[in-house]
Short mmCIF file of C-alpha atoms and ligand atoms in Angstrom, two decimals:
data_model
loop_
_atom_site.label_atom_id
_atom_site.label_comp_id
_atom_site.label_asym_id
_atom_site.label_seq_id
_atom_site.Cartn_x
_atom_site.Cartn_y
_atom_site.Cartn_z
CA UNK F 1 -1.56 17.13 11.86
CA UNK F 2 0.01 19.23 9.04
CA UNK F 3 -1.65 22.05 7.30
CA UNK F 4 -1.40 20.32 4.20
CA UNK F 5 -3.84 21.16 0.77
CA UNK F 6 -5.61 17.88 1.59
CA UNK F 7 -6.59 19.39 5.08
CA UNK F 8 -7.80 22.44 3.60
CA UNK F 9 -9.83 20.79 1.38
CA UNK F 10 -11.27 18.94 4.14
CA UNK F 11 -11.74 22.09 6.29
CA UNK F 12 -13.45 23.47 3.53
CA UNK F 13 -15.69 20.50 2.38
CA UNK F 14 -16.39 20.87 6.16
CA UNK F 15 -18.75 23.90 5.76
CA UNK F 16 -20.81 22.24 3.21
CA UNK F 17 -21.09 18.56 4.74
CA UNK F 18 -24.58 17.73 6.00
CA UNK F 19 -24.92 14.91 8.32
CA UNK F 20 -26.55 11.61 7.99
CA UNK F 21 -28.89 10.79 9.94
CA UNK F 22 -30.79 7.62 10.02
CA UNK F 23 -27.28 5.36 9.22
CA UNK F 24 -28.17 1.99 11.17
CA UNK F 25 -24.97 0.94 11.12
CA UNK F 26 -23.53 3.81 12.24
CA UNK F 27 -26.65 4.22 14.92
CA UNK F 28 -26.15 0.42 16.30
CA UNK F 29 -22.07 1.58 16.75
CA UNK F 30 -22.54 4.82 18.69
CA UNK F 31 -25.55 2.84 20.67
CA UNK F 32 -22.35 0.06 21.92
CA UNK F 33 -19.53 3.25 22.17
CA UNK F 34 -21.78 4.93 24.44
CA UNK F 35 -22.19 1.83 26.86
CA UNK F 36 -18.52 1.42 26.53
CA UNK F 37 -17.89 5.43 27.49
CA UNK F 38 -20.15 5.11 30.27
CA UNK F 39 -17.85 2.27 31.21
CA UNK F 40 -15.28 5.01 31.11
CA UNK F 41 -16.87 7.29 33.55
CA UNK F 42 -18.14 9.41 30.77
CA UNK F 43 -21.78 10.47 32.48
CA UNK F 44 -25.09 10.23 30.32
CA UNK F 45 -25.23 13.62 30.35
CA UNK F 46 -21.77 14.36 28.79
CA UNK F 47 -22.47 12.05 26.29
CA UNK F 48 -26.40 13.44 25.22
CA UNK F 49 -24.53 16.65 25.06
CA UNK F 50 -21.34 15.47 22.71
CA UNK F 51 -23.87 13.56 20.51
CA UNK F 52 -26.99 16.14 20.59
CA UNK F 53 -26.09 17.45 17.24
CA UNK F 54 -23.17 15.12 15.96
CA UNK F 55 -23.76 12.04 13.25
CA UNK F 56 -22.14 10.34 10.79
CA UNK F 57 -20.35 12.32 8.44
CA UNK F 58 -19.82 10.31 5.30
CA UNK F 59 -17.12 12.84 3.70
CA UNK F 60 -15.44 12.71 6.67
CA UNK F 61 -14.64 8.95 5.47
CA UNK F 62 -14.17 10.08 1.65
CA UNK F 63 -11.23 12.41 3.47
CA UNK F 64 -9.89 10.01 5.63
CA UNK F 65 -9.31 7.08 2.83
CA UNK F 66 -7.79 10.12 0.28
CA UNK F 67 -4.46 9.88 2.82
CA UNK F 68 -1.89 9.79 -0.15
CA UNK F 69 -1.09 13.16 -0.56
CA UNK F 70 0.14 14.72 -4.51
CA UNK F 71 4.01 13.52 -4.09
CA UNK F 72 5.85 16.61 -3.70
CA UNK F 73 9.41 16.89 -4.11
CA UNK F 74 11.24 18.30 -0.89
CA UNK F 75 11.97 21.45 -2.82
CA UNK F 76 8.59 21.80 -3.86
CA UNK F 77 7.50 20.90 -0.28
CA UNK F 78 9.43 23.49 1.55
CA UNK F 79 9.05 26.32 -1.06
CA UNK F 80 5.06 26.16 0.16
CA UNK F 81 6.10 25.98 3.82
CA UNK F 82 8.02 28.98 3.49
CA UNK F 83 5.96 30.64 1.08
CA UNK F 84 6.35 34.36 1.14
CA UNK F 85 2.61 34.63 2.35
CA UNK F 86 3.37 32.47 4.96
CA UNK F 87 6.93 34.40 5.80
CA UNK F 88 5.55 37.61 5.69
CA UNK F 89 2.37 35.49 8.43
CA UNK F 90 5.31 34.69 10.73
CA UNK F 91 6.52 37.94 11.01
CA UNK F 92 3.55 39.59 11.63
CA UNK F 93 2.63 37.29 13.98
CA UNK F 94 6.11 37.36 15.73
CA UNK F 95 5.60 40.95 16.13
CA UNK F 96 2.05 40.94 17.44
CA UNK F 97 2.27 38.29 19.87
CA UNK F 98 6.26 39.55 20.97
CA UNK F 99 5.58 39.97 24.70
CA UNK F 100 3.16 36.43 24.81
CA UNK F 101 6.11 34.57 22.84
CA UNK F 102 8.70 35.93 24.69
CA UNK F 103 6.99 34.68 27.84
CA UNK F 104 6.25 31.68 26.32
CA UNK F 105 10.02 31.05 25.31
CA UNK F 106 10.64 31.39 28.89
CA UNK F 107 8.83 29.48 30.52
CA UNK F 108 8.82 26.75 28.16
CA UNK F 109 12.53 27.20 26.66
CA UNK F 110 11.20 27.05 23.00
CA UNK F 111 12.07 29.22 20.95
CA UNK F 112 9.49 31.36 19.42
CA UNK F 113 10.31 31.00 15.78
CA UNK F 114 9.77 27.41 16.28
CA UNK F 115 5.94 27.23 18.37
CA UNK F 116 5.07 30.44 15.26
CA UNK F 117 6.36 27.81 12.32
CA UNK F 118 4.03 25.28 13.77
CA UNK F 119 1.19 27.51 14.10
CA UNK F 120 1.89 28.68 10.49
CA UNK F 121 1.78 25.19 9.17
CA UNK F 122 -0.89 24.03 11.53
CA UNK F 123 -3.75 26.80 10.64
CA UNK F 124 -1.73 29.35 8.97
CA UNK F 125 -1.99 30.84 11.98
CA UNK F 126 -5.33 30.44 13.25
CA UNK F 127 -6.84 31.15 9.72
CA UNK F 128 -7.69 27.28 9.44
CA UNK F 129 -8.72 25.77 12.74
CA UNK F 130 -11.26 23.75 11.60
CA UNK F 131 -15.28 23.93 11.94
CA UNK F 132 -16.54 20.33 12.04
CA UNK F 133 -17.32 18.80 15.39
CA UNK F 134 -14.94 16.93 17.25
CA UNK F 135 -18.14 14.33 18.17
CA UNK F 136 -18.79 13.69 14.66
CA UNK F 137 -15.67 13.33 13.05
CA UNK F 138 -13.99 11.10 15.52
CA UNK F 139 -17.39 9.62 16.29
CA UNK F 140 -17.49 8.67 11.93
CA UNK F 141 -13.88 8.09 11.91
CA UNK F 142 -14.02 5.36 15.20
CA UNK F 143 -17.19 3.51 13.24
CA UNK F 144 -15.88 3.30 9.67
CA UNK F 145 -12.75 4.81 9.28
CA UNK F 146 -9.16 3.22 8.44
CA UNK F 147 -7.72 3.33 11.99
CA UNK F 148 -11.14 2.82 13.94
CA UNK F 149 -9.40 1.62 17.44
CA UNK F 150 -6.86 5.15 17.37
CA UNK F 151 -10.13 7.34 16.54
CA UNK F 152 -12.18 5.68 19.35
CA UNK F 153 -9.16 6.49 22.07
CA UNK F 154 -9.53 10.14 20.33
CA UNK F 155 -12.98 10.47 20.63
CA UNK F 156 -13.09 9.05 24.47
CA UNK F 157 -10.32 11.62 25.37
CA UNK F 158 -13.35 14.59 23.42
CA UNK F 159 -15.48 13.00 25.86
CA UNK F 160 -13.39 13.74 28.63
CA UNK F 161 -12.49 17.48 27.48
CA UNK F 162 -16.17 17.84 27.66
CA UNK F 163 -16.74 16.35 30.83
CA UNK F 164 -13.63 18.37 32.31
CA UNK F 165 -15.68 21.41 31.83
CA UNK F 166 -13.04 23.01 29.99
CA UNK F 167 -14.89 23.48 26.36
CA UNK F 168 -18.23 23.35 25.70
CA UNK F 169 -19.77 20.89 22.79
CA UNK F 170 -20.47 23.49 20.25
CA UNK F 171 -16.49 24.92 21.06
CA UNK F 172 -15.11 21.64 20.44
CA UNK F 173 -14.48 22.06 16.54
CA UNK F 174 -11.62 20.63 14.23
CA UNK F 175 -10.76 19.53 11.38
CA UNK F 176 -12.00 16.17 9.03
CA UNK F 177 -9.22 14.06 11.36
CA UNK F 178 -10.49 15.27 14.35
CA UNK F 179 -7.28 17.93 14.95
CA UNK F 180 -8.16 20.89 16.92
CA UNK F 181 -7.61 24.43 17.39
CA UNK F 182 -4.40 26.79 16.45
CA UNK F 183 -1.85 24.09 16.29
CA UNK F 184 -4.38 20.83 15.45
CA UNK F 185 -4.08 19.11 18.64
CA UNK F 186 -5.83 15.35 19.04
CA UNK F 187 -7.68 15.31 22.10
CA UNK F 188 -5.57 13.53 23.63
CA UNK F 189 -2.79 15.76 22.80
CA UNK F 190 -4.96 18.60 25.10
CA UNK F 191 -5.44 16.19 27.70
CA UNK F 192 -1.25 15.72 28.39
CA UNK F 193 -0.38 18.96 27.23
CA UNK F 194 -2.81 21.36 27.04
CA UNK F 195 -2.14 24.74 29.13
CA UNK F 196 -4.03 27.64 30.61
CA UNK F 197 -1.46 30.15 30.28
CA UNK F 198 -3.66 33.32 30.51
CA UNK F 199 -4.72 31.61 34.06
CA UNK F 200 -8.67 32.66 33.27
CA UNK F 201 -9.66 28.58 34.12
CA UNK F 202 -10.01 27.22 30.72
CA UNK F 203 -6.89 25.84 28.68
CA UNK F 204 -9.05 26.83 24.79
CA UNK F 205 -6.98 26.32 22.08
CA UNK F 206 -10.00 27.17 19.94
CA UNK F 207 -10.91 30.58 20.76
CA UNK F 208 -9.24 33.39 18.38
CA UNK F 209 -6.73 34.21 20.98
CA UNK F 210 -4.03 31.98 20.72
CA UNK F 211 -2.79 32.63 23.98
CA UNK F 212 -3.44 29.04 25.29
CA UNK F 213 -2.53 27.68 22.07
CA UNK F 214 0.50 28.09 21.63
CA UNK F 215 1.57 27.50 25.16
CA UNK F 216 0.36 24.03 24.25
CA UNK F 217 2.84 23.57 21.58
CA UNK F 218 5.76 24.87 23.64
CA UNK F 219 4.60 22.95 26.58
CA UNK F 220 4.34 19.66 24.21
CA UNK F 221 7.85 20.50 22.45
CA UNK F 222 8.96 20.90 26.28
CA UNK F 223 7.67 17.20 27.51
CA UNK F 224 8.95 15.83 24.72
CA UNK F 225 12.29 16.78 25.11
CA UNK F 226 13.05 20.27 23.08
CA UNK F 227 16.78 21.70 23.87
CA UNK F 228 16.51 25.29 23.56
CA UNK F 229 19.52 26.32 21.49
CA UNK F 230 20.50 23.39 19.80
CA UNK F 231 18.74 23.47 16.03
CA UNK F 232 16.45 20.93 14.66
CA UNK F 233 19.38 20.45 11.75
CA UNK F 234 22.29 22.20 9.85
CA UNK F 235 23.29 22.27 6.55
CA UNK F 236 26.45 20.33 5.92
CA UNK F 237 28.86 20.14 3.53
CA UNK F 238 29.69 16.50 2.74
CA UNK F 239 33.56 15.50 0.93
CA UNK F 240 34.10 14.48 -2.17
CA UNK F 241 33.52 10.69 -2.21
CA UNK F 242 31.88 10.82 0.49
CA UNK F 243 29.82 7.10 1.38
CA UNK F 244 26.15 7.97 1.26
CA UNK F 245 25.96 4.47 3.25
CA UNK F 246 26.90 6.17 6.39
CA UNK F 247 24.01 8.33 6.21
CA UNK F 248 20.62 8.03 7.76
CA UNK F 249 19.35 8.52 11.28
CA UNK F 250 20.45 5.34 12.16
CA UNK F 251 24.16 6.44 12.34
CA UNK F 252 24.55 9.26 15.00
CA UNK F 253 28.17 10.30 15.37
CA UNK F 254 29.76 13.24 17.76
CA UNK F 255 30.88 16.42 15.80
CA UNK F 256 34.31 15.01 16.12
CA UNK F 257 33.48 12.21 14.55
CA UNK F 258 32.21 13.90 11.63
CA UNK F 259 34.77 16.28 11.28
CA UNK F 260 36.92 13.88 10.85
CA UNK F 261 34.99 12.36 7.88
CA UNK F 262 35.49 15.53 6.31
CA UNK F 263 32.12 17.21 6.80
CA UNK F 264 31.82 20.95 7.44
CA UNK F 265 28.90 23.20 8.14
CA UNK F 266 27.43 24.56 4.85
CA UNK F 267 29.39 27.47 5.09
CA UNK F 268 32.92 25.63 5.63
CA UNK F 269 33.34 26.31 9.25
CA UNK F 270 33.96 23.73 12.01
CA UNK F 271 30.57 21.92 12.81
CA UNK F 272 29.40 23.20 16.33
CA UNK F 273 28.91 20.74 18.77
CA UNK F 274 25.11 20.04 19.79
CA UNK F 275 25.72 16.34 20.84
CA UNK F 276 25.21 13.51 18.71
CA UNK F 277 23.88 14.12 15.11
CA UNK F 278 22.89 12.05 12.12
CA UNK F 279 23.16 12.93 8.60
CA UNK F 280 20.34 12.78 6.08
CA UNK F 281 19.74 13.19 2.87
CA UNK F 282 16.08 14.11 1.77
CA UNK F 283 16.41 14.56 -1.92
CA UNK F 284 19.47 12.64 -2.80
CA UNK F 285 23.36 12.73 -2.39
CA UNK F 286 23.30 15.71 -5.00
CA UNK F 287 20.77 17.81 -2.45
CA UNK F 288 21.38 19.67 0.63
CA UNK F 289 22.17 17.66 3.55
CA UNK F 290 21.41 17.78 7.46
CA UNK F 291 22.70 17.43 10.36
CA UNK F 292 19.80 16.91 12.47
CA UNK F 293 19.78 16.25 16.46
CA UNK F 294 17.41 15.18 19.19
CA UNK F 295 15.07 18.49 18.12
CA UNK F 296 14.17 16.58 14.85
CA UNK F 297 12.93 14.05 16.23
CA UNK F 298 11.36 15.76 19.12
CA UNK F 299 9.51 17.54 16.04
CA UNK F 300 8.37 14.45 15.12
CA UNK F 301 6.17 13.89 17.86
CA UNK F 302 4.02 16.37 16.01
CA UNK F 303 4.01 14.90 12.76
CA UNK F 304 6.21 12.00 11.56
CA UNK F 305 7.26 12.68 8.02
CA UNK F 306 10.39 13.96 7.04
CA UNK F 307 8.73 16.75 5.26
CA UNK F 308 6.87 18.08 7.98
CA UNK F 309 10.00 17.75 10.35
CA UNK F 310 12.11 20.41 7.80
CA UNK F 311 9.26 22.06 6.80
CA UNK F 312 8.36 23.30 10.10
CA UNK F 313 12.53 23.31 10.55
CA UNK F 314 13.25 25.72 7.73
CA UNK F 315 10.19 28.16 8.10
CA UNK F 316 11.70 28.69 11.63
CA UNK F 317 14.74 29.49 10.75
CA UNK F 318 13.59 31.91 8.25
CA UNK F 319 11.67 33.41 10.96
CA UNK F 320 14.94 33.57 12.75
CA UNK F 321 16.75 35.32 9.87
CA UNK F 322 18.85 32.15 8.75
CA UNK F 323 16.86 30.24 6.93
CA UNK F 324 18.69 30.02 3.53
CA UNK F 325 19.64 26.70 2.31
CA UNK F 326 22.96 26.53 0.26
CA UNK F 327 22.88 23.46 -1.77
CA UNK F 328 20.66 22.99 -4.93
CA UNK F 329 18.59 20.03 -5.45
CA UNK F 330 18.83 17.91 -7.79
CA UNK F 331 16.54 17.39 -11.10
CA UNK F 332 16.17 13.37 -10.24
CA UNK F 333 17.46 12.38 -6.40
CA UNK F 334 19.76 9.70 -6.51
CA UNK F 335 20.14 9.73 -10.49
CA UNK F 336 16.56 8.46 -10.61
CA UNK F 337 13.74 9.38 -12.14
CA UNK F 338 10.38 10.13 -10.03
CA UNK F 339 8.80 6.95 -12.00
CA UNK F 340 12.18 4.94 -11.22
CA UNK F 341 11.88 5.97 -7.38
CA UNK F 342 8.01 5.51 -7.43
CA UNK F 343 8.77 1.55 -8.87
CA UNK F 344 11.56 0.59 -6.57
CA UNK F 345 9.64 1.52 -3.75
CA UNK F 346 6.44 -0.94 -5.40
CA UNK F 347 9.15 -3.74 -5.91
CA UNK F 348 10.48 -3.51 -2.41
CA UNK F 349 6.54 -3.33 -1.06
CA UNK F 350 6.17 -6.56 -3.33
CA UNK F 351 9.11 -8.51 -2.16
CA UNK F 352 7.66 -7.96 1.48
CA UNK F 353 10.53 -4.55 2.48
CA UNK F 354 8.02 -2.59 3.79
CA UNK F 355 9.31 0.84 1.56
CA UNK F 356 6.44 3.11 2.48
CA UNK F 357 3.75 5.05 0.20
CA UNK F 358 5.12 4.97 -3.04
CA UNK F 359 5.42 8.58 -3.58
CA UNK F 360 8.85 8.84 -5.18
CA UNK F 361 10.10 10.71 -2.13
CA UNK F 362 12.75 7.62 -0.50
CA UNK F 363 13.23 8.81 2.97
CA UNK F 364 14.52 7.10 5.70
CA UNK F 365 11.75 3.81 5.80
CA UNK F 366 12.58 3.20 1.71
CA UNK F 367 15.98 3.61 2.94
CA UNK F 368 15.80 0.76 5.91
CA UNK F 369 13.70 -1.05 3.19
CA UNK F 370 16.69 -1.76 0.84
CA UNK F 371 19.09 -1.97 3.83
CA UNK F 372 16.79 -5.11 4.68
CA UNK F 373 16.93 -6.63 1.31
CA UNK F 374 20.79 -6.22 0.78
CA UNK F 375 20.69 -8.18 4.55
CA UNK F 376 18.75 -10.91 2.75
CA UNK F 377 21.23 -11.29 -0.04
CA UNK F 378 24.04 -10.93 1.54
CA UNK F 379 25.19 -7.94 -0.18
CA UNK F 380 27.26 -5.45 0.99
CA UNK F 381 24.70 -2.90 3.31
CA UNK F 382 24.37 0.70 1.69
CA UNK F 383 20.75 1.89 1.97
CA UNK F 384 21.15 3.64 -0.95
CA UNK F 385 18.65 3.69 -3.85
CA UNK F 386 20.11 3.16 -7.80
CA UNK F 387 19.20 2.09 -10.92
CA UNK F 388 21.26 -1.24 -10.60
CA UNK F 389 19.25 -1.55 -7.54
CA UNK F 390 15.91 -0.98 -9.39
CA UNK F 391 17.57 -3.79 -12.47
CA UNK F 392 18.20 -6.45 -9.54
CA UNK F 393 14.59 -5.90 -8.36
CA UNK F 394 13.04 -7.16 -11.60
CA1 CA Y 1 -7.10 30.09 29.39
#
């Protein structure tokens, strides 16, 4: 989960939320989870303990249906990932945790920069981990929220934390979507990936040392497939003319390949070769682009957007020392206004392309959206958002 304002709000409404007690419905739901827990091998003394002091939490509901988030452009997105408070919270954590990182790089083969971005987005390093519990957010989340079946799973896999003997009930905090610790893991996030790196018994990514923490991430990062040394993208310098159509991360090409389409790194050298790579373009054919490789989408795993996936991308590289990004970005991506962008998206929703959220921000699913209704009429496949496109939608 990111470490967005809509999860600090919720970590903050968290302090002042009271429970509910007394919700029948709510009540006759946790009655028929527990039976189904118990089914589960969760023992009746796991589950007094999880649900001792843990009820429905009706702003935990209010939180979960707010999901759109205030569209952001990229520019705007990644100036608050790398904020200079959250820079100058990288460093200093890079330099207080040096030995621990450095053994985590090595054993893990992720690079430090990268598990300290997440942790900077995730908490802002610890400063956010969340204080509602884990039983009563997933618990009101799995009765009444929007994705009941994926919160139940969550809350089954608290259950089993608890059980394990590795946290205690009152330890077992998060945030309003149930995301735990230094680096927000789900529960069942801890139960594949969650480490005991200081080797005292307990893997506790809640406690104020983020010792097991962070270990998590690399180890996570690790199982999903992280190649130390190659970067999550480059910059890249596209030719003139070039065909936005060939863009998009369904077109991986070898460096070669690239090259000779004319594209350079951002700084006009010869693009190194880290194996296959696609090309996107966040804000438009007038912003930066990327080169982005299997890392991107291993960063994924952690949060799917875009966003997050260069967020976290360019805050590491910062922390690294290269983090500059060369190209401007334009005014109105792809010669479109935000309310132009915001309406082709509706119009592709409402002819049945599924565009995503309309936010204004056309990624790669508003791309594969218009892909799929040039398909239908036969038109010529670009993937690439315009006006005429917008005029044609009427
Ligand atoms: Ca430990």
């Amino acid at each position: 989960m990111p470490f967005t304002r809509r999860t600090f709000l919720a970590i903050a409404t968290a302090f002042t939320a009271t429970p509910t007690f007394g919700n029948t419905g709510y009540t006759a739901w946790l009655a028929g989870f527990q039976k189904r827990a118990a089914r589960s091998g969760i023992s009746q003394k796991t589950l007094s303990t999880a649900f001792a002091k843990a009820s429905f939490l009706p702003k935990v509901v209010a939180s979960d249906s707010k999901q759109a988030e205030v569209a952001k452009s990229l520019q705007q997105y990644l100036s608050s990932a790398a904020s200079p408070q959250r820079v100058s919270g990288g460093r200093k954590a890079l330099k207080r945790y040096k030995s621990l990182l450095g053994n985590i790089e090595r054993k893990y083969g992720v690079e430090k920069e990268v598990v300290v971005a997440i942790w900077g987005m995730e908490s802002a390093y610890g400063g956010f981990r969340g204080s509602a519990s884990v039983f009563a957010t997933l618990s009101t989340l799995a009765y009444q929220g929007r994705r009941r079946e994926l919160f139940e799973a969550e809350l089954l896999a608290a259950l089993k934390i608890l059980q394990s003997g590795q946290a205690s009930a009152a330890q077992m905090k998060g945030s309003y979507a149930g995301a735990m610790g230094h680096t927000q893991f789900m529960p069942s996030t801890y139960l594949r990936h969650a480490q005991d790196f200081d080797k005292n018994g307990r893997a506790n990514i809640w406690s104020d040392d983020p010792t097991d923490a962070l270990a998590s991430t690399a180890a996570l990062l690790k199982a999903e497939g992280w190649k130390k040394g190659q970067p999550w993208a480059l910059e890249v310098r596209l030719p003139d003319g070039f065909n936005p159509a060939l863009t998009g991360r369904i077109y991986p090409r070898k460096a070669r390949e690239w090259m000779k389409l004319g594209l350079r790194a951002a700084n006009g050298n010869s693009l190194p070769n880290h194996g296959n790579g696609a090309v996107i373009l966040p804000a438009g054919p007038e912003g930066p682009a990327f080169m982005i490789y299997k890392n991107f989408h291993v960063l994924k795993k952690y949060n799917y957007a875009d966003s997050y996936v260069i967020g976290v991308g360019h805050l590491s590289d910062t922390l690294a020392g290269h983090g500059k990004i060369r190209s401007g970005f334009p005014k109105n991506p792809w010669g479109m206004t935000n309310a132009e962008r915001r309406t082709l998206q509706q119009r592709l929703n409402a002819r049945g392309f599924a565009a995503g959220n309309p936010d204004g921000v056309i990624g790669e699913k508003g791309r594969a959206a218009i892909r799929a209704y040039e398909q239908s009429k036969g038109l010529a496949l670009t993937g690439t958002p315009s006006k005429a496109l917008l005029n044609s939608l009427k």
